[in-house]
């Protein structure tokens, strides 16, 4: 599943091809993905200029003067920039054409989304899908103090609190296990029992790990193809994730796998107290 780093890598890849370009066509080859495509999307977009791109959590934002196109990659989606005469393949459901190039969304499992938020409805931050999202982990609002304050009444395990996404976005299953390892926090620890000093380590770990993943072009690459079609990025060398039974890279204790909220968690029972 594309995680925050993959979406950010995608945004950075497509941005120079879209920003400042005028939309010349919209092609929809299905009635919708997770939700129906917006009615009259071609009419809404053709002739308008892409002003900027952005990202909120795992939502890619393509900003126009009169609104924002919101794209989510779902479980298996990817975006590419292609010459506009390249014929679509089976799962290519959406094209945004800008003259001789197009942005093409391919989404075999159709859990993705293409939505329109009109500027007259207010800031896109207030969109139903965006307004409950936590802070961005790589922006200044995210800090140890923030994690500490927001968890004083949260008695669930810290791993699940991170995954919930309402305090901080982008810490998916892989990154939660890895961040908690780096911060030396047991993933089962109730969030409200963790003090400021440990949250200092956790905030730093989250920032470092996500920034490194973006740097390397994302790390859950099974379903992700780079903007130019290649998937030549390399997997990160994980400390815990998918290493059940293998020796901890720090202390050699076998990495343990548990299930929390139906998701696998990996941790070192010796390093993470
Ligand atoms: Zn260890």
mmCIF file of N, CA and C and ligand atoms in Angstrom, residues 181 248 250-253 268 270-271, ligand 1:
data_model
loop_
_atom_site.group_PDB
_atom_site.id
_atom_site.type_symbol
_atom_site.label_atom_id
_atom_site.label_comp_id
_atom_site.label_asym_id
_atom_site.label_seq_id
_atom_site.Cartn_x
_atom_site.Cartn_y
_atom_site.Cartn_z
ATOM 1 N N UNK A 181 10.959 1.014 17.585
ATOM 2 C CA UNK A 181 12.248 0.352 17.846
ATOM 3 C C UNK A 181 13.336 1.396 18.066
ATOM 4 N N UNK A 248 17.782 -9.478 16.621
ATOM 5 C CA UNK A 248 17.807 -8.013 16.670
ATOM 6 C C UNK A 248 19.178 -7.532 16.198
ATOM 7 N N UNK A 250 20.697 -5.014 17.081
ATOM 8 C CA UNK A 250 21.446 -4.387 18.170
ATOM 9 C C UNK A 250 21.902 -5.434 19.189
ATOM 10 N N UNK A 251 20.939 -6.297 19.660
ATOM 11 C CA UNK A 251 21.245 -7.151 20.816
ATOM 12 C C UNK A 251 21.139 -8.649 20.530
ATOM 13 N N UNK A 252 20.772 -9.022 19.321
ATOM 14 C CA UNK A 252 20.676 -10.427 18.890
ATOM 15 C C UNK A 252 19.463 -11.196 19.438
ATOM 16 N N UNK A 253 18.661 -10.585 20.312
ATOM 17 C CA UNK A 253 17.425 -11.234 20.771
ATOM 18 C C UNK A 253 16.506 -11.433 19.561
ATOM 19 N N UNK A 268 11.654 -5.745 19.396
ATOM 20 C CA UNK A 268 12.658 -6.474 20.161
ATOM 21 C C UNK A 268 12.283 -6.384 21.640
ATOM 22 N N UNK A 270 13.878 -7.088 24.162
ATOM 23 C CA UNK A 270 14.983 -6.659 25.024
ATOM 24 C C UNK A 270 15.277 -5.161 24.871
ATOM 25 N N UNK A 271 15.321 -4.664 23.635
ATOM 26 C CA UNK A 271 15.647 -3.256 23.405
ATOM 27 C C UNK A 271 14.474 -2.328 23.694
HETATM 28 ZN ZN1 LIG B 1 17.318 -5.785 20.625
#
